[in-house]
PDB file of C-alpha atoms and ligand atoms in Angstrom:
ATOM      1  CA  MET A   1     -31.362  33.079 -15.734  1.00  0.00           C
ATOM      2  CA  LEU A   2     -34.003  35.762 -15.242  1.00  0.00           C
ATOM      3  CA  SER A   3     -33.077  37.814 -12.563  1.00  0.00           C
ATOM      4  CA  TYR A   4     -34.077  41.564 -14.456  1.00  0.00           C
ATOM      5  CA  ARG A   5     -37.085  43.327 -13.065  1.00  0.00           C
ATOM      6  CA  HIS A   6     -38.085  46.365 -14.428  1.00  0.00           C
ATOM      7  CA  ALA A   7     -40.047  48.028 -11.884  1.00  0.00           C
ATOM      8  CA  PHE A   8     -37.085  48.551  -9.750  1.00  0.00           C
ATOM      9  CA  HIS A   9     -36.459  51.182 -12.967  1.00  0.00           C
ATOM     10  CA  ALA A  10     -39.477  52.038 -13.423  1.00  0.00           C
ATOM     11  CA  GLY A  11     -40.071  55.991 -14.470  1.00  0.00           C
ATOM     12  CA  ASN A  12     -36.407  56.602 -15.234  1.00  0.00           C
ATOM     13  CA  HIS A  13     -34.637  59.062 -16.522  1.00  0.00           C
ATOM     14  CA  ALA A  14     -33.993  55.658 -19.058  1.00  0.00           C
ATOM     15  CA  ASP A  15     -37.404  55.149 -19.718  1.00  0.00           C
ATOM     16  CA  VAL A  16     -38.529  58.876 -19.995  1.00  0.00           C
ATOM     17  CA  LEU A  17     -35.949  58.896 -23.494  1.00  0.00           C
ATOM     18  CA  LYS A  18     -37.392  55.868 -24.091  1.00  0.00           C
ATOM     19  CA  HIS A  19     -41.420  56.050 -24.173  1.00  0.00           C
ATOM     20  CA  TYR A  20     -40.800  59.684 -25.068  1.00  0.00           C
ATOM     21  CA  VAL A  21     -39.514  58.954 -28.761  1.00  0.00           C
ATOM     22  CA  LEU A  22     -41.913  55.623 -28.497  1.00  0.00           C
ATOM     23  CA  SER A  23     -44.345  58.343 -27.814  1.00  0.00           C
ATOM     24  CA  LEU A  24     -42.961  60.502 -30.856  1.00  0.00           C
ATOM     25  CA  VAL A  25     -43.181  57.874 -33.592  1.00  0.00           C
ATOM     26  CA  LEU A  26     -46.797  56.422 -32.640  1.00  0.00           C
ATOM     27  CA  GLY A  27     -47.823  60.407 -33.189  1.00  0.00           C
ATOM     28  CA  TYR A  28     -46.767  60.172 -35.983  1.00  0.00           C
ATOM     29  CA  PHE A  29     -47.886  57.002 -37.628  1.00  0.00           C
ATOM     30  CA  ASN A  30     -51.407  57.686 -36.454  1.00  0.00           C
ATOM     31  CA  GLN A  31     -51.481  61.063 -38.724  1.00  0.00           C
ATOM     32  CA  LYS A  32     -53.015  58.629 -41.268  1.00  0.00           C
ATOM     33  CA  GLU A  33     -55.890  56.680 -41.015  1.00  0.00           C
ATOM     34  CA  LYS A  34     -53.708  53.275 -42.181  1.00  0.00           C
ATOM     35  CA  PRO A  35     -53.457  50.898 -39.234  1.00  0.00           C
ATOM     36  CA  TYR A  36     -50.386  49.526 -37.961  1.00  0.00           C
ATOM     37  CA  TRP A  37     -49.575  47.146 -35.834  1.00  0.00           C
ATOM     38  CA  VAL A  38     -47.160  47.044 -32.142  1.00  0.00           C
ATOM     39  CA  ILE A  39     -43.999  44.593 -31.575  1.00  0.00           C
ATOM     40  CA  ASP A  40     -42.998  44.982 -28.403  1.00  0.00           C
ATOM     41  CA  THR A  41     -40.245  42.322 -28.019  1.00  0.00           C
ATOM     42  CA  HIS A  42     -38.959  42.767 -24.964  1.00  0.00           C
ATOM     43  CA  ALA A  43     -42.400  44.100 -22.951  1.00  0.00           C
ATOM     44  CA  GLY A  44     -42.362  43.851 -18.692  1.00  0.00           C
ATOM     45  CA  ALA A  45     -44.750  43.930 -16.862  1.00  0.00           C
ATOM     46  CA  GLY A  46     -47.177  47.029 -18.642  1.00  0.00           C
ATOM     47  CA  MET A  47     -47.904  49.170 -15.924  1.00  0.00           C
ATOM     48  CA  TYR A  48     -45.239  49.647 -12.549  1.00  0.00           C
ATOM     49  CA  ALA A  49     -46.477  51.062  -9.347  1.00  0.00           C
ATOM     50  CA  LEU A  50     -44.622  53.901  -7.503  1.00  0.00           C
ATOM     51  CA  THR A  51     -45.400  53.987  -4.843  1.00  0.00           C
ATOM     52  CA  ASP A  52     -44.638  50.502  -3.373  1.00  0.00           C
ATOM     53  CA  GLY A  53     -43.184  47.810  -4.424  1.00  0.00           C
ATOM     54  CA  PHE A  54     -39.421  47.321  -6.005  1.00  0.00           C
ATOM     55  CA  ALA A  55     -40.086  51.018  -7.578  1.00  0.00           C
ATOM     56  CA  GLN A  56     -39.654  52.365  -4.111  1.00  0.00           C
ATOM     57  CA  LYS A  57     -35.975  51.178  -3.653  1.00  0.00           C
ATOM     58  CA  ASN A  58     -34.381  53.429  -4.924  1.00  0.00           C
ATOM     59  CA  ARG A  59     -37.047  55.838  -6.511  1.00  0.00           C
ATOM     60  CA  GLU A  60     -35.433  55.989  -9.794  1.00  0.00           C
ATOM     61  CA  PHE A  61     -38.838  58.264 -11.209  1.00  0.00           C
ATOM     62  CA  GLU A  62     -38.575  60.989  -8.889  1.00  0.00           C
ATOM     63  CA  THR A  63     -35.284  62.018 -10.898  1.00  0.00           C
ATOM     64  CA  GLY A  64     -37.116  61.211 -14.291  1.00  0.00           C
ATOM     65  CA  VAL A  65     -40.351  61.748 -14.834  1.00  0.00           C
ATOM     66  CA  ALA A  66     -41.475  63.380 -11.766  1.00  0.00           C
ATOM     67  CA  ARG A  67     -39.060  66.063 -12.417  1.00  0.00           C
ATOM     68  CA  LEU A  68     -40.739  66.515 -16.201  1.00  0.00           C
ATOM     69  CA  MET A  69     -44.030  66.281 -14.174  1.00  0.00           C
ATOM     70  CA  ALA A  70     -43.006  69.466 -11.982  1.00  0.00           C
ATOM     71  CA  SER A  71     -42.277  71.725 -15.296  1.00  0.00           C
ATOM     72  CA  ASP A  72     -45.186  74.084 -16.601  1.00  0.00           C
ATOM     73  CA  ALA A  73     -42.417  74.923 -19.547  1.00  0.00           C
ATOM     74  CA  LEU A  74     -42.052  71.869 -22.285  1.00  0.00           C
ATOM     75  CA  PRO A  75     -42.513  71.538 -25.368  1.00  0.00           C
ATOM     76  CA  GLU A  76     -46.725  70.165 -26.130  1.00  0.00           C
ATOM     77  CA  LEU A  77     -45.772  66.774 -27.938  1.00  0.00           C
ATOM     78  CA  VAL A  78     -43.546  66.133 -24.485  1.00  0.00           C
ATOM     79  CA  GLN A  79     -46.456  66.801 -22.623  1.00  0.00           C
ATOM     80  CA  ARG A  80     -47.946  64.588 -25.304  1.00  0.00           C
ATOM     81  CA  TYR A  81     -45.771  62.171 -24.007  1.00  0.00           C
ATOM     82  CA  LEU A  82     -46.961  63.010 -20.476  1.00  0.00           C
ATOM     83  CA  GLU A  83     -50.724  63.039 -21.532  1.00  0.00           C
ATOM     84  CA  ALA A  84     -50.406  58.604 -21.193  1.00  0.00           C
ATOM     85  CA  VAL A  85     -48.433  58.775 -18.318  1.00  0.00           C
ATOM     86  CA  ASN A  86     -51.972  61.324 -16.935  1.00  0.00           C
ATOM     87  CA  ALA A  87     -54.137  58.965 -18.096  1.00  0.00           C
ATOM     88  CA  VAL A  88     -53.391  56.331 -15.946  1.00  0.00           C
ATOM     89  CA  ASN A  89     -53.658  58.293 -13.054  1.00  0.00           C
ATOM     90  CA  THR A  90     -55.468  60.540 -11.039  1.00  0.00           C
ATOM     91  CA  GLU A  91     -55.518  64.035 -11.508  1.00  0.00           C
ATOM     92  CA  GLY A  92     -52.141  65.810 -10.477  1.00  0.00           C
ATOM     93  CA  SER A  93     -51.048  62.175  -8.774  1.00  0.00           C
ATOM     94  CA  LEU A  94     -47.705  60.155 -10.192  1.00  0.00           C
ATOM     95  CA  GLN A  95     -48.873  56.700  -8.048  1.00  0.00           C
ATOM     96  CA  LEU A  96     -48.281  54.861 -11.306  1.00  0.00           C
ATOM     97  CA  TYR A  97     -46.604  53.902 -14.418  1.00  0.00           C
ATOM     98  CA  PRO A  98     -47.043  53.253 -17.674  1.00  0.00           C
ATOM     99  CA  GLY A  99     -45.090  50.624 -19.145  1.00  0.00           C
ATOM    100  CA  SER A 100     -43.769  50.652 -22.845  1.00  0.00           C
ATOM    101  CA  PRO A 101     -46.993  48.650 -23.461  1.00  0.00           C
ATOM    102  CA  GLN A 102     -48.870  50.703 -22.128  1.00  0.00           C
ATOM    103  CA  ILE A 103     -47.802  53.599 -23.130  1.00  0.00           C
ATOM    104  CA  SER A 104     -48.286  52.274 -26.876  1.00  0.00           C
ATOM    105  CA  ALA A 105     -51.675  51.105 -25.623  1.00  0.00           C
ATOM    106  CA  HIS A 106     -52.240  54.757 -25.629  1.00  0.00           C
ATOM    107  CA  PHE A 107     -51.819  55.788 -28.162  1.00  0.00           C
ATOM    108  CA  LEU A 108     -53.635  52.685 -30.889  1.00  0.00           C
ATOM    109  CA  ARG A 109     -56.581  52.925 -32.360  1.00  0.00           C
ATOM    110  CA  ASP A 110     -59.274  50.372 -32.522  1.00  0.00           C
ATOM    111  CA  HIS A 111     -57.715  48.795 -35.851  1.00  0.00           C
ATOM    112  CA  ASP A 112     -54.323  48.976 -34.596  1.00  0.00           C
ATOM    113  CA  LYS A 113     -53.135  46.130 -33.141  1.00  0.00           C
ATOM    114  CA  LEU A 114     -50.187  45.337 -29.904  1.00  0.00           C
ATOM    115  CA  ARG A 115     -47.982  41.736 -29.705  1.00  0.00           C
ATOM    116  CA  LEU A 116     -46.364  41.914 -27.162  1.00  0.00           C
ATOM    117  CA  PHE A 117     -43.829  39.593 -25.293  1.00  0.00           C
ATOM    118  CA  GLU A 118     -42.639  39.116 -22.298  1.00  0.00           C
ATOM    119  CA  LEU A 119     -40.046  35.841 -20.928  1.00  0.00           C
ATOM    120  CA  HIS A 120     -39.836  36.924 -17.032  1.00  0.00           C
ATOM    121  CA  PRO A 121     -42.915  34.311 -15.332  1.00  0.00           C
ATOM    122  CA  ASN A 122     -44.156  37.026 -12.904  1.00  0.00           C
ATOM    123  CA  ASP A 123     -44.110  40.169 -15.289  1.00  0.00           C
ATOM    124  CA  PHE A 124     -45.571  37.885 -17.850  1.00  0.00           C
ATOM    125  CA  LYS A 125     -48.705  37.913 -15.041  1.00  0.00           C
ATOM    126  CA  LEU A 126     -49.447  41.399 -14.731  1.00  0.00           C
ATOM    127  CA  LEU A 127     -48.595  41.357 -18.451  1.00  0.00           C
ATOM    128  CA  GLN A 128     -51.603  39.751 -18.778  1.00  0.00           C
ATOM    129  CA  GLN A 129     -53.600  41.430 -16.000  1.00  0.00           C
ATOM    130  CA  HIS A 130     -53.276  44.515 -17.303  1.00  0.00           C
ATOM    131  CA  PHE A 131     -54.755  43.597 -20.654  1.00  0.00           C
ATOM    132  CA  ALA A 132     -56.889  41.044 -19.446  1.00  0.00           C
ATOM    133  CA  GLY A 133     -60.767  41.605 -21.447  1.00  0.00           C
ATOM    134  CA  LYS A 134     -58.328  43.141 -24.389  1.00  0.00           C
ATOM    135  CA  HIS A 135     -57.276  40.028 -26.799  1.00  0.00           C
ATOM    136  CA  ARG A 136     -59.179  41.120 -29.573  1.00  0.00           C
ATOM    137  CA  GLN A 137     -56.369  43.996 -29.817  1.00  0.00           C
ATOM    138  CA  ILE A 138     -53.783  43.317 -27.716  1.00  0.00           C
ATOM    139  CA  LYS A 139     -51.535  39.779 -27.339  1.00  0.00           C
ATOM    140  CA  ALA A 140     -49.084  38.809 -25.120  1.00  0.00           C
ATOM    141  CA  GLU A 141     -46.747  35.711 -25.435  1.00  0.00           C
ATOM    142  CA  MET A 142     -43.837  34.288 -23.039  1.00  0.00           C
ATOM    143  CA  VAL A 143     -41.973  33.456 -25.549  1.00  0.00           C
ATOM    144  CA  ASP A 144     -38.334  35.024 -26.636  1.00  0.00           C
ATOM    145  CA  GLY A 145     -38.960  38.140 -27.452  1.00  0.00           C
ATOM    146  CA  PHE A 146     -36.076  37.973 -31.055  1.00  0.00           C
ATOM    147  CA  HIS A 147     -37.665  34.221 -31.634  1.00  0.00           C
ATOM    148  CA  GLY A 148     -41.449  36.295 -31.426  1.00  0.00           C
ATOM    149  CA  LEU A 149     -40.428  39.014 -33.900  1.00  0.00           C
ATOM    150  CA  LYS A 150     -39.012  37.227 -36.722  1.00  0.00           C
ATOM    151  CA  ALA A 151     -43.051  34.745 -36.139  1.00  0.00           C
ATOM    152  CA  CYS A 152     -44.501  38.365 -36.423  1.00  0.00           C
ATOM    153  CA  LEU A 153     -42.331  39.759 -39.864  1.00  0.00           C
ATOM    154  CA  PRO A 154     -43.943  39.956 -42.180  1.00  0.00           C
ATOM    155  CA  PRO A 155     -46.712  42.051 -40.392  1.00  0.00           C
ATOM    156  CA  PRO A 156     -50.129  40.968 -42.760  1.00  0.00           C
ATOM    157  CA  ILE A 157     -50.693  44.527 -42.792  1.00  0.00           C
ATOM    158  CA  LYS A 158     -47.080  47.224 -44.033  1.00  0.00           C
ATOM    159  CA  ARG A 159     -47.042  49.260 -41.163  1.00  0.00           C
ATOM    160  CA  ALA A 160     -45.415  48.311 -37.587  1.00  0.00           C
ATOM    161  CA  VAL A 161     -43.176  49.755 -35.330  1.00  0.00           C
ATOM    162  CA  VAL A 162     -41.262  47.644 -33.960  1.00  0.00           C
ATOM    163  CA  LEU A 163     -39.650  48.420 -29.406  1.00  0.00           C
ATOM    164  CA  ILE A 164     -36.343  45.678 -28.681  1.00  0.00           C
ATOM    165  CA  ASP A 165     -35.830  47.032 -25.195  1.00  0.00           C
ATOM    166  CA  PRO A 166     -33.416  43.757 -23.695  1.00  0.00           C
ATOM    167  CA  PRO A 167     -32.020  44.369 -20.577  1.00  0.00           C
ATOM    168  CA  TYR A 168     -28.776  43.413 -21.842  1.00  0.00           C
ATOM    169  CA  GLU A 169     -27.200  41.681 -18.322  1.00  0.00           C
ATOM    170  CA  LEU A 170     -26.705  39.320 -21.078  1.00  0.00           C
ATOM    171  CA  LYS A 171     -23.833  40.344 -23.003  1.00  0.00           C
ATOM    172  CA  GLU A 172     -25.035  38.423 -26.327  1.00  0.00           C
ATOM    173  CA  ASP A 173     -28.495  40.841 -25.946  1.00  0.00           C
ATOM    174  CA  TYR A 174     -26.169  43.094 -27.833  1.00  0.00           C
ATOM    175  CA  GLN A 175     -25.399  40.199 -31.018  1.00  0.00           C
ATOM    176  CA  ARG A 176     -28.863  39.599 -30.624  1.00  0.00           C
ATOM    177  CA  VAL A 177     -29.894  42.848 -31.498  1.00  0.00           C
ATOM    178  CA  VAL A 178     -27.507  43.174 -34.040  1.00  0.00           C
ATOM    179  CA  SER A 179     -28.478  39.780 -35.963  1.00  0.00           C
ATOM    180  CA  SER A 180     -32.829  40.372 -34.997  1.00  0.00           C
ATOM    181  CA  LEU A 181     -31.800  43.072 -37.253  1.00  0.00           C
ATOM    182  CA  GLN A 182     -30.519  42.049 -39.777  1.00  0.00           C
ATOM    183  CA  ASP A 183     -32.999  39.414 -40.407  1.00  0.00           C
ATOM    184  CA  SER A 184     -35.813  42.177 -39.601  1.00  0.00           C
ATOM    185  CA  LEU A 185     -35.009  43.712 -42.257  1.00  0.00           C
ATOM    186  CA  LYS A 186     -34.819  40.918 -45.155  1.00  0.00           C
ATOM    187  CA  ARG A 187     -38.366  39.945 -43.778  1.00  0.00           C
ATOM    188  CA  PHE A 188     -39.685  43.740 -43.051  1.00  0.00           C
ATOM    189  CA  ALA A 189     -37.240  46.041 -45.467  1.00  0.00           C
ATOM    190  CA  THR A 190     -40.137  49.229 -44.337  1.00  0.00           C
ATOM    191  CA  GLY A 191     -40.584  49.270 -40.673  1.00  0.00           C
ATOM    192  CA  THR A 192     -39.306  51.443 -38.228  1.00  0.00           C
ATOM    193  CA  TYR A 193     -37.883  49.728 -35.444  1.00  0.00           C
ATOM    194  CA  LEU A 194     -36.310  51.835 -32.202  1.00  0.00           C
ATOM    195  CA  VAL A 195     -34.057  50.148 -29.984  1.00  0.00           C
ATOM    196  CA  TRP A 196     -32.562  50.685 -26.896  1.00  0.00           C
ATOM    197  CA  TYR A 197     -29.662  50.891 -25.364  1.00  0.00           C
ATOM    198  CA  PRO A 198     -27.853  52.095 -21.564  1.00  0.00           C
ATOM    199  CA  LEU A 199     -24.687  54.243 -22.099  1.00  0.00           C
ATOM    200  CA  LEU A 200     -22.026  52.501 -20.098  1.00  0.00           C
ATOM    201  CA  GLN A 201     -17.829  52.517 -19.343  1.00  0.00           C
ATOM    202  CA  ARG A 202     -17.589  48.747 -21.836  1.00  0.00           C
ATOM    203  CA  PRO A 203     -17.171  48.443 -25.400  1.00  0.00           C
ATOM    204  CA  GLU A 204     -20.709  46.494 -25.816  1.00  0.00           C
ATOM    205  CA  PRO A 205     -22.536  49.488 -25.987  1.00  0.00           C
ATOM    206  CA  GLY A 206     -20.942  51.765 -28.827  1.00  0.00           C
ATOM    207  CA  ALA A 207     -19.783  48.357 -30.675  1.00  0.00           C
ATOM    208  CA  MET A 208     -24.074  47.582 -31.216  1.00  0.00           C
ATOM    209  CA  VAL A 209     -24.574  51.058 -32.672  1.00  0.00           C
ATOM    210  CA  GLN A 210     -21.924  50.906 -34.750  1.00  0.00           C
ATOM    211  CA  ALA A 211     -23.661  47.643 -36.472  1.00  0.00           C
ATOM    212  CA  LEU A 212     -26.388  49.594 -36.532  1.00  0.00           C
ATOM    213  CA  GLN A 213     -25.325  52.186 -38.511  1.00  0.00           C
ATOM    214  CA  GLN A 214     -24.091  49.522 -40.298  1.00  0.00           C
ATOM    215  CA  LEU A 215     -26.845  47.703 -41.757  1.00  0.00           C
ATOM    216  CA  ASN A 216     -28.256  47.656 -44.863  1.00  0.00           C
ATOM    217  CA  THR A 217     -30.592  50.868 -43.976  1.00  0.00           C
ATOM    218  CA  GLN A 218     -30.765  54.437 -45.354  1.00  0.00           C
ATOM    219  CA  ASN A 219     -32.540  56.217 -42.816  1.00  0.00           C
ATOM    220  CA  TRP A 220     -31.451  56.122 -39.347  1.00  0.00           C
ATOM    221  CA  LEU A 221     -31.435  58.085 -36.398  1.00  0.00           C
ATOM    222  CA  ASP A 222     -29.459  57.746 -32.990  1.00  0.00           C
ATOM    223  CA  ILE A 223     -30.308  59.867 -30.007  1.00  0.00           C
ATOM    224  CA  ARG A 224     -28.503  59.834 -26.659  1.00  0.00           C
ATOM    225  CA  LEU A 225     -29.196  61.622 -23.117  1.00  0.00           C
ATOM    226  CA  GLN A 226     -26.254  61.464 -21.174  1.00  0.00           C
ATOM    227  CA  VAL A 227     -27.556  62.713 -17.304  1.00  0.00           C
ATOM    228  CA  GLU A 228     -24.171  62.389 -15.081  1.00  0.00           C
ATOM    229  CA  GLN A 229     -20.674  62.546 -15.456  1.00  0.00           C
ATOM    230  CA  PRO A 230     -19.624  58.592 -16.112  1.00  0.00           C
ATOM    231  CA  HIS A 231     -18.685  56.573 -12.666  1.00  0.00           C
ATOM    232  CA  ALA A 232     -15.342  57.531 -11.123  1.00  0.00           C
ATOM    233  CA  ASP A 233     -15.548  52.642 -10.329  1.00  0.00           C
ATOM    234  CA  GLY A 234     -15.916  52.737 -14.169  1.00  0.00           C
ATOM    235  CA  PHE A 235     -19.704  51.208 -13.087  1.00  0.00           C
ATOM    236  CA  GLY A 236     -22.987  52.081 -13.359  1.00  0.00           C
ATOM    237  CA  MET A 237     -25.497  53.647 -16.639  1.00  0.00           C
ATOM    238  CA  TYR A 238     -24.786  57.007 -17.050  1.00  0.00           C
ATOM    239  CA  GLY A 239     -27.322  56.875 -19.799  1.00  0.00           C
ATOM    240  CA  SER A 240     -28.751  55.877 -22.689  1.00  0.00           C
ATOM    241  CA  GLY A 241     -29.861  56.252 -26.764  1.00  0.00           C
ATOM    242  CA  MET A 242     -32.572  54.937 -29.311  1.00  0.00           C
ATOM    243  CA  PHE A 243     -30.893  54.114 -32.011  1.00  0.00           C
ATOM    244  CA  VAL A 244     -34.401  54.365 -34.479  1.00  0.00           C
ATOM    245  CA  ILE A 245     -34.241  52.429 -38.679  1.00  0.00           C
ATOM    246  CA  ASN A 246     -36.736  54.229 -40.846  1.00  0.00           C
ATOM    247  CA  PRO A 247     -37.307  56.937 -38.627  1.00  0.00           C
ATOM    248  CA  PRO A 248     -40.151  59.511 -39.302  1.00  0.00           C
ATOM    249  CA  TRP A 249     -38.787  62.642 -41.292  1.00  0.00           C
ATOM    250  CA  GLN A 250     -39.511  64.541 -38.459  1.00  0.00           C
ATOM    251  CA  LEU A 251     -38.177  63.106 -35.647  1.00  0.00           C
ATOM    252  CA  PRO A 252     -34.009  64.979 -36.086  1.00  0.00           C
ATOM    253  CA  GLU A 253     -36.377  67.994 -36.053  1.00  0.00           C
ATOM    254  CA  ILE A 254     -38.973  67.450 -32.410  1.00  0.00           C
ATOM    255  CA  LEU A 255     -35.769  66.300 -30.983  1.00  0.00           C
ATOM    256  CA  SER A 256     -33.394  69.162 -31.915  1.00  0.00           C
ATOM    257  CA  SER A 257     -35.876  71.527 -30.210  1.00  0.00           C
ATOM    258  CA  SER A 258     -37.552  69.552 -27.678  1.00  0.00           C
ATOM    259  CA  MET A 259     -34.089  67.721 -26.109  1.00  0.00           C
ATOM    260  CA  PRO A 260     -33.221  70.589 -25.225  1.00  0.00           C
ATOM    261  CA  SER A 261     -35.506  71.088 -22.138  1.00  0.00           C
ATOM    262  CA  ILE A 262     -35.533  66.933 -21.562  1.00  0.00           C
ATOM    263  CA  THR A 263     -32.020  67.662 -20.868  1.00  0.00           C
ATOM    264  CA  GLU A 264     -31.495  70.151 -18.411  1.00  0.00           C
ATOM    265  CA  LEU A 265     -34.658  68.810 -16.047  1.00  0.00           C
ATOM    266  CA  LEU A 266     -32.333  65.403 -16.416  1.00  0.00           C
ATOM    267  CA  GLY A 267     -29.166  66.173 -15.724  1.00  0.00           C
ATOM    268  CA  LEU A 268     -28.005  65.383 -12.118  1.00  0.00           C
ATOM    269  CA  ASP A 269     -24.476  67.142 -12.499  1.00  0.00           C
ATOM    270  CA  ALA A 270     -22.749  69.529 -15.300  1.00  0.00           C
ATOM    271  CA  SER A 271     -22.286  66.938 -17.728  1.00  0.00           C
ATOM    272  CA  ALA A 272     -25.000  66.466 -19.200  1.00  0.00           C
ATOM    273  CA  GLN A 273     -26.511  66.435 -22.012  1.00  0.00           C
ATOM    274  CA  PHE A 274     -27.771  65.499 -25.734  1.00  0.00           C
ATOM    275  CA  ASN A 275     -26.298  63.455 -28.533  1.00  0.00           C
ATOM    276  CA  LEU A 276     -28.690  63.945 -31.960  1.00  0.00           C
ATOM    277  CA  GLU A 277     -26.791  61.594 -35.331  1.00  0.00           C
ATOM    278  CA  TYR A 278     -29.033  60.908 -38.245  1.00  0.00           C
ATOM    279  CA  ALA A 279     -28.865  59.353 -42.076  1.00  0.00           C
ATOM    280  CA  ILE A 280     -32.292  60.707 -43.174  1.00  0.00           C
ATOM    281  CA  THR A 281     -32.597  60.302 -47.833  1.00  0.00           C
TER     282      THR A 281
HETATM  283  N1  LIG B   1     -39.762  47.192 -22.499  1.00  0.00           N
HETATM  284  C1  LIG B   1     -41.010  47.181 -21.044  1.00  0.00           C
HETATM  285  C2  LIG B   1     -40.581  49.278 -20.647  1.00  0.00           C
HETATM  286  O1  LIG B   1     -39.949  50.274 -21.572  1.00  0.00           O
HETATM  287  O2  LIG B   1     -41.819  49.568 -19.940  1.00  0.00           O
HETATM  288  C3  LIG B   1     -38.977  47.418 -20.008  1.00  0.00           C
HETATM  289  C4  LIG B   1     -38.888  45.674 -20.527  1.00  0.00           C
HETATM  290  S1  LIG B   1     -37.573  45.826 -19.828  1.00  0.00           S
HETATM  291  C5  LIG B   1     -35.893  46.550 -19.913  1.00  0.00           C
HETATM  292  C6  LIG B   1     -36.586  44.219 -20.389  1.00  0.00           C
HETATM  293  C7  LIG B   1     -37.754  43.089 -20.353  1.00  0.00           C
HETATM  294  O3  LIG B   1     -37.148  42.216 -20.739  1.00  0.00           O
HETATM  295  C8  LIG B   1     -37.941  42.435 -18.854  1.00  0.00           C
HETATM  296  O4  LIG B   1     -38.594  42.311 -18.147  1.00  0.00           O
HETATM  297  C9  LIG B   1     -36.964  40.736 -19.204  1.00  0.00           C
HETATM  298  O5  LIG B   1     -37.984  40.203 -18.174  1.00  0.00           O
HETATM  299  C10 LIG B   1     -37.332  40.701 -20.416  1.00  0.00           C
HETATM  300  N2  LIG B   1     -36.318  39.926 -21.135  1.00  0.00           N
HETATM  301  C11 LIG B   1     -35.267  39.476 -21.057  1.00  0.00           C
HETATM  302  N3  LIG B   1     -35.080  38.512 -21.878  1.00  0.00           N
HETATM  303  C12 LIG B   1     -36.412  38.465 -23.211  1.00  0.00           C
HETATM  304  C13 LIG B   1     -36.286  37.131 -23.689  1.00  0.00           C
HETATM  305  N4  LIG B   1     -35.245  36.857 -24.776  1.00  0.00           N
HETATM  306  N5  LIG B   1     -37.835  37.806 -24.417  1.00  0.00           N
HETATM  307  C14 LIG B   1     -38.797  37.959 -23.885  1.00  0.00           C
HETATM  308  N6  LIG B   1     -38.247  38.767 -23.437  1.00  0.00           N
HETATM  309  C15 LIG B   1     -37.642  39.027 -22.075  1.00  0.00           C
END
């Protein structure tokens, strides 16, 4: 059953955190001439209209990317993420929001490659249409992303960024992330893996992060952004996190200096905070 549609949430606080961290990692990969692959296991539609359709229902982008766009005091690397958003909009407007595949495409150089997996037939069609004519560099498949990832590893060139961003509608997604990474690290230990997860009042996200910290890797980083007080009824997402395996060594410093402004802009109440943990040898 696939009921999740990312278009409802495009550009919200969780997308901002996820795509900001992705942009930082890709900016780091671009510092070396050597080509790399980006593998996006749960790609979504690639691009989202904000002015009509699903995104207008709850207008989640208004408390997400729109708040950053309205600020004139952002750290330079946050601005570089926003350049990927501006690149798909006419000057100053916010009509479209780029999904993770388009964020990656923005950073890719001619010799880098993007592999995309998306299971929802409608979103897959939109994804294909969005990247039509770019088959030499970007390949999208309507395949389970965890299976797709297995088939890609190790990549033919030994540099790769993997984004794992499931909807977590099914509880089994949490366990699938952990087992997929156990397998991926055996196939390709030096890859940089990014896992997005929601902050919820239920045990699965925390248990997943604990299991990820115990994987066979010395290098990891966990950044969480809480935007509001957890709801009294116990439901709802009150923030999100990104767990990064083999992060660029500069990532802790960059996040320590930029997350205070992001937290201030995206916070919905006084409990807004970020939490950064890492182990880098
Ligand atoms: N990564 C996208 C972005 O940041 O723009 C958003 C992805 S959204 C959170 C999750 C997507 O995964 C949905 O489009 C859903 O249809 C898709 N999906 C769910 N289960 C999947 C699976 N096993 N393999 C591939 N795609 C899946």
